[in-house]
mmCIF file with all atom_site columns, C-alpha atoms in Angstrom:
data_model
loop_
_atom_site.group_PDB
_atom_site.id
_atom_site.type_symbol
_atom_site.label_atom_id
_atom_site.label_alt_id
_atom_site.label_comp_id
_atom_site.label_asym_id
_atom_site.label_entity_id
_atom_site.label_seq_id
_atom_site.pdbx_PDB_ins_code
_atom_site.Cartn_x
_atom_site.Cartn_y
_atom_site.Cartn_z
_atom_site.occupancy
_atom_site.B_iso_or_equiv
_atom_site.pdbx_formal_charge
_atom_site.auth_seq_id
_atom_site.auth_comp_id
_atom_site.auth_asym_id
_atom_site.auth_atom_id
_atom_site.pdbx_PDB_model_num
ATOM 1   C CA . UNK A 1 1   ? -1.394  -8.546  21.773  1.00 0.00 ? 1   UNK A CA 1
ATOM 2   C CA . UNK A 1 2   ? 1.802   -6.611  22.337  1.00 0.00 ? 2   UNK A CA 1
ATOM 3   C CA . UNK A 1 3   ? 4.683   -5.328  20.279  1.00 0.00 ? 3   UNK A CA 1
ATOM 4   C CA . UNK A 1 4   ? 7.249   -8.016  19.442  1.00 0.00 ? 4   UNK A CA 1
ATOM 5   C CA . UNK A 1 5   ? 10.901  -7.052  19.920  1.00 0.00 ? 5   UNK A CA 1
ATOM 6   C CA . UNK A 1 6   ? 11.625  -7.518  16.203  1.00 0.00 ? 6   UNK A CA 1
ATOM 7   C CA . UNK A 1 7   ? 9.384   -7.324  13.128  1.00 0.00 ? 7   UNK A CA 1
ATOM 8   C CA . UNK A 1 8   ? 10.274  -8.144  9.546   1.00 0.00 ? 8   UNK A CA 1
ATOM 9   C CA . UNK A 1 9   ? 8.850   -5.986  6.751   1.00 0.00 ? 9   UNK A CA 1
ATOM 10  C CA . UNK A 1 10  ? 7.503   -8.340  4.096   1.00 0.00 ? 10  UNK A CA 1
ATOM 11  C CA . UNK A 1 11  ? 8.221   -6.179  1.059   1.00 0.00 ? 11  UNK A CA 1
ATOM 12  C CA . UNK A 1 12  ? 10.958  -5.583  -1.498  1.00 0.00 ? 12  UNK A CA 1
ATOM 13  C CA . UNK A 1 13  ? 9.205   -2.486  -2.924  1.00 0.00 ? 13  UNK A CA 1
ATOM 14  C CA . UNK A 1 14  ? 11.565  0.425   -2.249  1.00 0.00 ? 14  UNK A CA 1
ATOM 15  C CA . UNK A 1 15  ? 8.787   3.047   -2.445  1.00 0.00 ? 15  UNK A CA 1
ATOM 16  C CA . UNK A 1 16  ? 6.698   1.125   0.071   1.00 0.00 ? 16  UNK A CA 1
ATOM 17  C CA . UNK A 1 17  ? 9.710   0.553   2.351   1.00 0.00 ? 17  UNK A CA 1
ATOM 18  C CA . UNK A 1 18  ? 10.406  4.301   2.422   1.00 0.00 ? 18  UNK A CA 1
ATOM 19  C CA . UNK A 1 19  ? 6.768   5.042   3.260   1.00 0.00 ? 19  UNK A CA 1
ATOM 20  C CA . UNK A 1 20  ? 6.655   2.417   5.994   1.00 0.00 ? 20  UNK A CA 1
ATOM 21  C CA . UNK A 1 21  ? 9.886   3.725   7.506   1.00 0.00 ? 21  UNK A CA 1
ATOM 22  C CA . UNK A 1 22  ? 8.135   7.087   7.971   1.00 0.00 ? 22  UNK A CA 1
ATOM 23  C CA . UNK A 1 23  ? 4.694   5.764   8.954   1.00 0.00 ? 23  UNK A CA 1
ATOM 24  C CA . UNK A 1 24  ? 6.031   3.229   11.463  1.00 0.00 ? 24  UNK A CA 1
ATOM 25  C CA . UNK A 1 25  ? 8.919   5.340   12.792  1.00 0.00 ? 25  UNK A CA 1
ATOM 26  C CA . UNK A 1 26  ? 7.398   5.417   16.295  1.00 0.00 ? 26  UNK A CA 1
ATOM 27  C CA . UNK A 1 27  ? 6.890   1.652   16.605  1.00 0.00 ? 27  UNK A CA 1
ATOM 28  C CA . UNK A 1 28  ? 9.011   0.393   19.560  1.00 0.00 ? 28  UNK A CA 1
ATOM 29  C CA . UNK A 1 29  ? 10.602  -2.451  17.593  1.00 0.00 ? 29  UNK A CA 1
ATOM 30  C CA . UNK A 1 30  ? 13.760  -3.396  15.740  1.00 0.00 ? 30  UNK A CA 1
ATOM 31  C CA . UNK A 1 31  ? 13.040  -3.759  12.036  1.00 0.00 ? 31  UNK A CA 1
ATOM 32  C CA . UNK A 1 32  ? 14.266  -6.584  9.809   1.00 0.00 ? 32  UNK A CA 1
ATOM 33  C CA . UNK A 1 33  ? 14.287  -5.887  6.055   1.00 0.00 ? 33  UNK A CA 1
ATOM 34  C CA . UNK A 1 34  ? 14.907  -8.069  3.018   1.00 0.00 ? 34  UNK A CA 1
ATOM 35  C CA . UNK A 1 35  ? 18.395  -6.516  2.876   1.00 0.00 ? 35  UNK A CA 1
ATOM 36  C CA . UNK A 1 36  ? 19.061  -7.837  6.412   1.00 0.00 ? 36  UNK A CA 1
ATOM 37  C CA . UNK A 1 37  ? 17.669  -11.293 5.648   1.00 0.00 ? 37  UNK A CA 1
ATOM 38  C CA . UNK A 1 38  ? 19.528  -11.917 2.388   1.00 0.00 ? 38  UNK A CA 1
ATOM 39  C CA . UNK A 1 39  ? 18.830  -15.178 0.577   1.00 0.00 ? 39  UNK A CA 1
ATOM 40  C CA . UNK A 1 40  ? 16.464  -16.449 3.274   1.00 0.00 ? 40  UNK A CA 1
ATOM 41  C CA . UNK A 1 41  ? 13.926  -13.725 2.391   1.00 0.00 ? 41  UNK A CA 1
ATOM 42  C CA . UNK A 1 42  ? 11.207  -15.481 0.340   1.00 0.00 ? 42  UNK A CA 1
ATOM 43  C CA . UNK A 1 43  ? 9.710   -14.298 -2.937  1.00 0.00 ? 43  UNK A CA 1
ATOM 44  C CA . UNK A 1 44  ? 5.907   -14.338 -2.567  1.00 0.00 ? 44  UNK A CA 1
ATOM 45  C CA . UNK A 1 45  ? 3.464   -14.088 -5.459  1.00 0.00 ? 45  UNK A CA 1
ATOM 46  C CA . UNK A 1 46  ? 0.276   -12.149 -4.746  1.00 0.00 ? 46  UNK A CA 1
ATOM 47  C CA . UNK A 1 47  ? -2.154  -14.851 -5.845  1.00 0.00 ? 47  UNK A CA 1
ATOM 48  C CA . UNK A 1 48  ? -5.011  -13.937 -3.490  1.00 0.00 ? 48  UNK A CA 1
ATOM 49  C CA . UNK A 1 49  ? -8.346  -12.538 -4.624  1.00 0.00 ? 49  UNK A CA 1
ATOM 50  C CA . UNK A 1 50  ? -8.464  -9.905  -1.884  1.00 0.00 ? 50  UNK A CA 1
ATOM 51  C CA . UNK A 1 51  ? -6.169  -7.388  -0.241  1.00 0.00 ? 51  UNK A CA 1
ATOM 52  C CA . UNK A 1 52  ? -6.304  -9.362  3.022   1.00 0.00 ? 52  UNK A CA 1
ATOM 53  C CA . UNK A 1 53  ? -5.357  -12.642 1.330   1.00 0.00 ? 53  UNK A CA 1
ATOM 54  C CA . UNK A 1 54  ? -2.375  -11.015 -0.390  1.00 0.00 ? 54  UNK A CA 1
ATOM 55  C CA . UNK A 1 55  ? -1.185  -9.208  2.758   1.00 0.00 ? 55  UNK A CA 1
ATOM 56  C CA . UNK A 1 56  ? -1.387  -12.423 4.787   1.00 0.00 ? 56  UNK A CA 1
ATOM 57  C CA . UNK A 1 57  ? 0.343   -14.482 2.072   1.00 0.00 ? 57  UNK A CA 1
ATOM 58  C CA . UNK A 1 58  ? 3.356   -12.158 2.319   1.00 0.00 ? 58  UNK A CA 1
ATOM 59  C CA . UNK A 1 59  ? 3.350   -11.782 6.119   1.00 0.00 ? 59  UNK A CA 1
ATOM 60  C CA . UNK A 1 60  ? 2.965   -15.526 6.753   1.00 0.00 ? 60  UNK A CA 1
ATOM 61  C CA . UNK A 1 61  ? 5.712   -16.491 4.294   1.00 0.00 ? 61  UNK A CA 1
ATOM 62  C CA . UNK A 1 62  ? 8.245   -14.030 5.707   1.00 0.00 ? 62  UNK A CA 1
ATOM 63  C CA . UNK A 1 63  ? 7.357   -14.852 9.339   1.00 0.00 ? 63  UNK A CA 1
ATOM 64  C CA . UNK A 1 64  ? 7.849   -18.565 8.635   1.00 0.00 ? 64  UNK A CA 1
ATOM 65  C CA . UNK A 1 65  ? 11.094  -18.085 6.695   1.00 0.00 ? 65  UNK A CA 1
ATOM 66  C CA . UNK A 1 66  ? 12.749  -15.702 9.178   1.00 0.00 ? 66  UNK A CA 1
ATOM 67  C CA . UNK A 1 67  ? 11.110  -16.979 12.387  1.00 0.00 ? 67  UNK A CA 1
ATOM 68  C CA . UNK A 1 68  ? 10.089  -13.463 13.459  1.00 0.00 ? 68  UNK A CA 1
ATOM 69  C CA . UNK A 1 69  ? 6.722   -11.692 13.223  1.00 0.00 ? 69  UNK A CA 1
ATOM 70  C CA . UNK A 1 70  ? 6.267   -9.968  9.869   1.00 0.00 ? 70  UNK A CA 1
ATOM 71  C CA . UNK A 1 71  ? 4.133   -7.070  8.650   1.00 0.00 ? 71  UNK A CA 1
ATOM 72  C CA . UNK A 1 72  ? 2.834   -6.727  5.120   1.00 0.00 ? 72  UNK A CA 1
ATOM 73  C CA . UNK A 1 73  ? 0.174   -4.835  3.292   1.00 0.00 ? 73  UNK A CA 1
ATOM 74  C CA . UNK A 1 74  ? -1.722  -5.021  0.084   1.00 0.00 ? 74  UNK A CA 1
ATOM 75  C CA . UNK A 1 75  ? -3.311  -1.959  -1.373  1.00 0.00 ? 75  UNK A CA 1
ATOM 76  C CA . UNK A 1 76  ? -4.916  -0.732  -4.527  1.00 0.00 ? 76  UNK A CA 1
ATOM 77  C CA . UNK A 1 77  ? -7.090  1.847   -6.163  1.00 0.00 ? 77  UNK A CA 1
ATOM 78  C CA . UNK A 1 78  ? -10.810 1.277   -6.716  1.00 0.00 ? 78  UNK A CA 1
ATOM 79  C CA . UNK A 1 79  ? -12.561 3.322   -9.406  1.00 0.00 ? 79  UNK A CA 1
ATOM 80  C CA . UNK A 1 80  ? -16.346 3.410   -8.994  1.00 0.00 ? 80  UNK A CA 1
ATOM 81  C CA . UNK A 1 81  ? -17.041 3.851   -12.735 1.00 0.00 ? 81  UNK A CA 1
ATOM 82  C CA . UNK A 1 82  ? -14.951 0.715   -13.398 1.00 0.00 ? 82  UNK A CA 1
ATOM 83  C CA . UNK A 1 83  ? -16.884 -1.391  -10.907 1.00 0.00 ? 83  UNK A CA 1
ATOM 84  C CA . UNK A 1 84  ? -14.159 -1.073  -8.270  1.00 0.00 ? 84  UNK A CA 1
ATOM 85  C CA . UNK A 1 85  ? -11.353 -2.112  -10.582 1.00 0.00 ? 85  UNK A CA 1
ATOM 86  C CA . UNK A 1 86  ? -8.417  -2.416  -10.627 1.00 0.00 ? 86  UNK A CA 1
ATOM 87  C CA . UNK A 1 87  ? -8.699  -3.206  -6.884  1.00 0.00 ? 87  UNK A CA 1
ATOM 88  C CA . UNK A 1 88  ? -6.397  -5.988  -5.650  1.00 0.00 ? 88  UNK A CA 1
ATOM 89  C CA . UNK A 1 89  ? -4.932  -6.222  -9.171  1.00 0.00 ? 89  UNK A CA 1
ATOM 90  C CA . UNK A 1 90  ? -3.754  -2.578  -9.116  1.00 0.00 ? 90  UNK A CA 1
ATOM 91  C CA . UNK A 1 91  ? -0.057  -3.523  -9.277  1.00 0.00 ? 91  UNK A CA 1
ATOM 92  C CA . UNK A 1 92  ? -0.790  -5.776  -12.279 1.00 0.00 ? 92  UNK A CA 1
ATOM 93  C CA . UNK A 1 93  ? -3.518  -3.742  -14.008 1.00 0.00 ? 93  UNK A CA 1
ATOM 94  C CA . UNK A 1 94  ? -1.643  -3.516  -17.323 1.00 0.00 ? 94  UNK A CA 1
ATOM 95  C CA . UNK A 1 95  ? -0.311  -7.086  -17.039 1.00 0.00 ? 95  UNK A CA 1
ATOM 96  C CA . UNK A 1 96  ? 1.518   -9.336  -14.588 1.00 0.00 ? 96  UNK A CA 1
ATOM 97  C CA . UNK A 1 97  ? 4.928   -7.778  -15.311 1.00 0.00 ? 97  UNK A CA 1
ATOM 98  C CA . UNK A 1 98  ? 3.631   -4.199  -15.709 1.00 0.00 ? 98  UNK A CA 1
ATOM 99  C CA . UNK A 1 99  ? 5.539   -1.217  -14.348 1.00 0.00 ? 99  UNK A CA 1
ATOM 100 C CA . UNK A 1 100 ? 3.968   1.608   -12.333 1.00 0.00 ? 100 UNK A CA 1
ATOM 101 C CA . UNK A 1 101 ? 4.107   3.732   -15.479 1.00 0.00 ? 101 UNK A CA 1
ATOM 102 C CA . UNK A 1 102 ? 2.308   1.125   -17.602 1.00 0.00 ? 102 UNK A CA 1
ATOM 103 C CA . UNK A 1 103 ? -0.392  0.681   -14.958 1.00 0.00 ? 103 UNK A CA 1
ATOM 104 C CA . UNK A 1 104 ? -0.880  4.451   -14.665 1.00 0.00 ? 104 UNK A CA 1
ATOM 105 C CA . UNK A 1 105 ? -1.215  4.888   -18.440 1.00 0.00 ? 105 UNK A CA 1
ATOM 106 C CA . UNK A 1 106 ? -3.681  1.980   -18.625 1.00 0.00 ? 106 UNK A CA 1
ATOM 107 C CA . UNK A 1 107 ? -5.897  3.505   -15.922 1.00 0.00 ? 107 UNK A CA 1
ATOM 108 C CA . UNK A 1 108 ? -5.740  6.956   -17.510 1.00 0.00 ? 108 UNK A CA 1
ATOM 109 C CA . UNK A 1 109 ? -6.948  5.411   -20.778 1.00 0.00 ? 109 UNK A CA 1
ATOM 110 C CA . UNK A 1 110 ? -9.702  3.477   -18.998 1.00 0.00 ? 110 UNK A CA 1
ATOM 111 C CA . UNK A 1 111 ? -11.186 6.620   -17.420 1.00 0.00 ? 111 UNK A CA 1
ATOM 112 C CA . UNK A 1 112 ? -10.527 9.003   -20.319 1.00 0.00 ? 112 UNK A CA 1
ATOM 113 C CA . UNK A 1 113 ? -14.147 8.975   -21.507 1.00 0.00 ? 113 UNK A CA 1
ATOM 114 C CA . UNK A 1 114 ? -15.663 9.342   -18.053 1.00 0.00 ? 114 UNK A CA 1
ATOM 115 C CA . UNK A 1 115 ? -16.789 12.878  -17.077 1.00 0.00 ? 115 UNK A CA 1
ATOM 116 C CA . UNK A 1 116 ? -14.760 14.435  -14.231 1.00 0.00 ? 116 UNK A CA 1
ATOM 117 C CA . UNK A 1 117 ? -17.710 14.155  -11.812 1.00 0.00 ? 117 UNK A CA 1
ATOM 118 C CA . UNK A 1 118 ? -17.904 10.419  -12.390 1.00 0.00 ? 118 UNK A CA 1
ATOM 119 C CA . UNK A 1 119 ? -14.291 9.598   -11.558 1.00 0.00 ? 119 UNK A CA 1
ATOM 120 C CA . UNK A 1 120 ? -14.736 8.949   -7.838  1.00 0.00 ? 120 UNK A CA 1
ATOM 121 C CA . UNK A 1 121 ? -12.222 6.485   -6.477  1.00 0.00 ? 121 UNK A CA 1
ATOM 122 C CA . UNK A 1 122 ? -10.491 5.388   -3.338  1.00 0.00 ? 122 UNK A CA 1
ATOM 123 C CA . UNK A 1 123 ? -7.217  3.893   -2.279  1.00 0.00 ? 123 UNK A CA 1
ATOM 124 C CA . UNK A 1 124 ? -7.675  0.895   0.031   1.00 0.00 ? 124 UNK A CA 1
ATOM 125 C CA . UNK A 1 125 ? -5.023  -0.781  2.188   1.00 0.00 ? 125 UNK A CA 1
ATOM 126 C CA . UNK A 1 126 ? -5.054  -3.850  4.386   1.00 0.00 ? 126 UNK A CA 1
ATOM 127 C CA . UNK A 1 127 ? -2.096  -4.019  6.785   1.00 0.00 ? 127 UNK A CA 1
ATOM 128 C CA . UNK A 1 128 ? -1.378  -7.341  8.465   1.00 0.00 ? 128 UNK A CA 1
ATOM 129 C CA . UNK A 1 129 ? 1.034   -8.898  10.915  1.00 0.00 ? 129 UNK A CA 1
ATOM 130 C CA . UNK A 1 130 ? 1.677   -12.630 11.192  1.00 0.00 ? 130 UNK A CA 1
ATOM 131 C CA . UNK A 1 131 ? 3.642   -14.471 13.861  1.00 0.00 ? 131 UNK A CA 1
ATOM 132 C CA . UNK A 1 132 ? 5.593   -17.705 13.305  1.00 0.00 ? 132 UNK A CA 1
ATOM 133 C CA . UNK A 1 133 ? 3.118   -19.472 15.645  1.00 0.00 ? 133 UNK A CA 1
ATOM 134 C CA . UNK A 1 134 ? 0.205   -18.688 13.312  1.00 0.00 ? 134 UNK A CA 1
ATOM 135 C CA . UNK A 1 135 ? -1.259  -15.714 15.188  1.00 0.00 ? 135 UNK A CA 1
ATOM 136 C CA . UNK A 1 136 ? -2.459  -12.891 12.945  1.00 0.00 ? 136 UNK A CA 1
ATOM 137 C CA . UNK A 1 137 ? -3.884  -9.399  13.153  1.00 0.00 ? 137 UNK A CA 1
ATOM 138 C CA . UNK A 1 138 ? -4.956  -6.960  10.459  1.00 0.00 ? 138 UNK A CA 1
ATOM 139 C CA . UNK A 1 139 ? -6.411  -3.495  9.896   1.00 0.00 ? 139 UNK A CA 1
ATOM 140 C CA . UNK A 1 140 ? -8.033  -1.864  6.876   1.00 0.00 ? 140 UNK A CA 1
ATOM 141 C CA . UNK A 1 141 ? -8.343  1.768   5.807   1.00 0.00 ? 141 UNK A CA 1
ATOM 142 C CA . UNK A 1 142 ? -9.328  3.859   2.807   1.00 0.00 ? 142 UNK A CA 1
ATOM 143 C CA . UNK A 1 143 ? -8.563  7.273   1.371   1.00 0.00 ? 143 UNK A CA 1
ATOM 144 C CA . UNK A 1 144 ? -11.492 8.608   -0.673  1.00 0.00 ? 144 UNK A CA 1
ATOM 145 C CA . UNK A 1 145 ? -10.951 10.882  -3.653  1.00 0.00 ? 145 UNK A CA 1
ATOM 146 C CA . UNK A 1 146 ? -11.278 11.259  -7.413  1.00 0.00 ? 146 UNK A CA 1
ATOM 147 C CA . UNK A 1 147 ? -9.140  10.895  -10.514 1.00 0.00 ? 147 UNK A CA 1
ATOM 148 C CA . UNK A 1 148 ? -7.973  13.729  -12.748 1.00 0.00 ? 148 UNK A CA 1
ATOM 149 C CA . UNK A 1 149 ? -7.290  13.385  -16.465 1.00 0.00 ? 149 UNK A CA 1
ATOM 150 C CA . UNK A 1 150 ? -3.697  14.614  -16.477 1.00 0.00 ? 150 UNK A CA 1
ATOM 151 C CA . UNK A 1 151 ? -0.883  13.621  -14.174 1.00 0.00 ? 151 UNK A CA 1
ATOM 152 C CA . UNK A 1 152 ? 0.329   16.218  -11.685 1.00 0.00 ? 152 UNK A CA 1
ATOM 153 C CA . UNK A 1 153 ? 3.251   16.105  -9.256  1.00 0.00 ? 153 UNK A CA 1
ATOM 154 C CA . UNK A 1 154 ? 6.444   14.132  -8.949  1.00 0.00 ? 154 UNK A CA 1
ATOM 155 C CA . UNK A 1 155 ? 6.259   12.658  -5.446  1.00 0.00 ? 155 UNK A CA 1
ATOM 156 C CA . UNK A 1 156 ? 4.650   9.388   -4.428  1.00 0.00 ? 156 UNK A CA 1
ATOM 157 C CA . UNK A 1 157 ? 4.320   6.382   -6.720  1.00 0.00 ? 157 UNK A CA 1
ATOM 158 C CA . UNK A 1 158 ? 1.755   4.211   -8.442  1.00 0.00 ? 158 UNK A CA 1
ATOM 159 C CA . UNK A 1 159 ? -1.435  6.101   -9.250  1.00 0.00 ? 159 UNK A CA 1
ATOM 160 C CA . UNK A 1 160 ? -0.577  9.117   -7.049  1.00 0.00 ? 160 UNK A CA 1
ATOM 161 C CA . UNK A 1 161 ? -0.143  11.589  -9.973  1.00 0.00 ? 161 UNK A CA 1
ATOM 162 C CA . UNK A 1 162 ? -3.847  11.293  -10.931 1.00 0.00 ? 162 UNK A CA 1
ATOM 163 C CA . UNK A 1 163 ? -5.494  10.733  -7.505  1.00 0.00 ? 163 UNK A CA 1
ATOM 164 C CA . UNK A 1 164 ? -6.851  13.797  -5.670  1.00 0.00 ? 164 UNK A CA 1
ATOM 165 C CA . UNK A 1 165 ? -7.806  12.982  -2.066  1.00 0.00 ? 165 UNK A CA 1
ATOM 166 C CA . UNK A 1 166 ? -11.174 14.259  -0.846  1.00 0.00 ? 166 UNK A CA 1
ATOM 167 C CA . UNK A 1 167 ? -10.814 17.743  0.657   1.00 0.00 ? 167 UNK A CA 1
ATOM 168 C CA . UNK A 1 168 ? -7.616  18.533  -1.267  1.00 0.00 ? 168 UNK A CA 1
ATOM 169 C CA . UNK A 1 169 ? -6.906  20.289  -4.559  1.00 0.00 ? 169 UNK A CA 1
ATOM 170 C CA . UNK A 1 170 ? -3.549  18.569  -5.054  1.00 0.00 ? 170 UNK A CA 1
ATOM 171 C CA . UNK A 1 171 ? -2.903  15.039  -6.254  1.00 0.00 ? 171 UNK A CA 1
ATOM 172 C CA . UNK A 1 172 ? -1.174  12.629  -3.891  1.00 0.00 ? 172 UNK A CA 1
ATOM 173 C CA . UNK A 1 173 ? 1.974   13.197  -5.965  1.00 0.00 ? 173 UNK A CA 1
ATOM 174 C CA . UNK A 1 174 ? 1.863   16.932  -5.152  1.00 0.00 ? 174 UNK A CA 1
ATOM 175 C CA . UNK A 1 175 ? 1.630   16.466  -1.384  1.00 0.00 ? 175 UNK A CA 1
ATOM 176 C CA . UNK A 1 176 ? 4.573   16.466  1.010   1.00 0.00 ? 176 UNK A CA 1
ATOM 177 C CA . UNK A 1 177 ? 5.461   13.139  2.603   1.00 0.00 ? 177 UNK A CA 1
ATOM 178 C CA . UNK A 1 178 ? 4.010   14.364  5.903   1.00 0.00 ? 178 UNK A CA 1
ATOM 179 C CA . UNK A 1 179 ? 0.709   15.396  4.285   1.00 0.00 ? 179 UNK A CA 1
ATOM 180 C CA . UNK A 1 180 ? 0.410   12.147  2.367   1.00 0.00 ? 180 UNK A CA 1
ATOM 181 C CA . UNK A 1 181 ? 1.225   9.911   5.334   1.00 0.00 ? 181 UNK A CA 1
ATOM 182 C CA . UNK A 1 182 ? -1.370  11.694  7.483   1.00 0.00 ? 182 UNK A CA 1
ATOM 183 C CA . UNK A 1 183 ? -4.259  11.004  5.095   1.00 0.00 ? 183 UNK A CA 1
ATOM 184 C CA . UNK A 1 184 ? -3.168  7.994   3.060   1.00 0.00 ? 184 UNK A CA 1
ATOM 185 C CA . UNK A 1 185 ? -4.800  4.578   3.141   1.00 0.00 ? 185 UNK A CA 1
ATOM 186 C CA . UNK A 1 186 ? -1.458  3.012   4.141   1.00 0.00 ? 186 UNK A CA 1
ATOM 187 C CA . UNK A 1 187 ? -0.810  5.551   6.898   1.00 0.00 ? 187 UNK A CA 1
ATOM 188 C CA . UNK A 1 188 ? -4.277  5.024   8.357   1.00 0.00 ? 188 UNK A CA 1
ATOM 189 C CA . UNK A 1 189 ? -4.111  1.220   8.120   1.00 0.00 ? 189 UNK A CA 1
ATOM 190 C CA . UNK A 1 190 ? -0.723  0.931   9.836   1.00 0.00 ? 190 UNK A CA 1
ATOM 191 C CA . UNK A 1 191 ? -1.723  3.409   12.568  1.00 0.00 ? 191 UNK A CA 1
ATOM 192 C CA . UNK A 1 192 ? -4.780  1.218   13.232  1.00 0.00 ? 192 UNK A CA 1
ATOM 193 C CA . UNK A 1 193 ? -2.577  -1.883  13.300  1.00 0.00 ? 193 UNK A CA 1
ATOM 194 C CA . UNK A 1 194 ? -0.214  -0.154  15.738  1.00 0.00 ? 194 UNK A CA 1
ATOM 195 C CA . UNK A 1 195 ? -3.143  0.767   18.009  1.00 0.00 ? 195 UNK A CA 1
ATOM 196 C CA . UNK A 1 196 ? -4.338  -2.853  17.974  1.00 0.00 ? 196 UNK A CA 1
ATOM 197 C CA . UNK A 1 197 ? -0.854  -4.066  18.928  1.00 0.00 ? 197 UNK A CA 1
ATOM 198 C CA . UNK A 1 198 ? -0.458  -1.474  21.682  1.00 0.00 ? 198 UNK A CA 1
#
């Protein structure tokens, strides 16, 4: 494998696009975004049962539509006391059209009766790249931690205000971008994908 000259980012999520711009800043490629592609950029529903299926659904669809390799990821939070839920349904935990805020409130309610010591959780990310010819590559990473009962911090997105990474006292939403990218599931997964490409 080697770095393609151009790679499309198979996401419309502005928070994720900002993170990927930082995490993948040293990739020796020209990036193609949904803003560059316009109407030819496909809408892809995450209908897979796993992170890998969802990441590949997005990467394959964008690679086929734009005729360039495409990267995508799927990620979620897994709460041990909830049997690993919400998992791949993290973005839809409170319903298919739920906002980040609605999902966060739903998870806070779900863990409200669980003692602090029993709120272990992890963020998991699968990063994938698909080529128009059908070639594929992926990498997976986790960030272990625990949930707190009250939201803290204003940075990040999703479940970041209640997730404290292992070894830290702050939630993900209290960390600087640099701190978060260094330890996050997404940062680790895309660095592994970069290493595999290089």
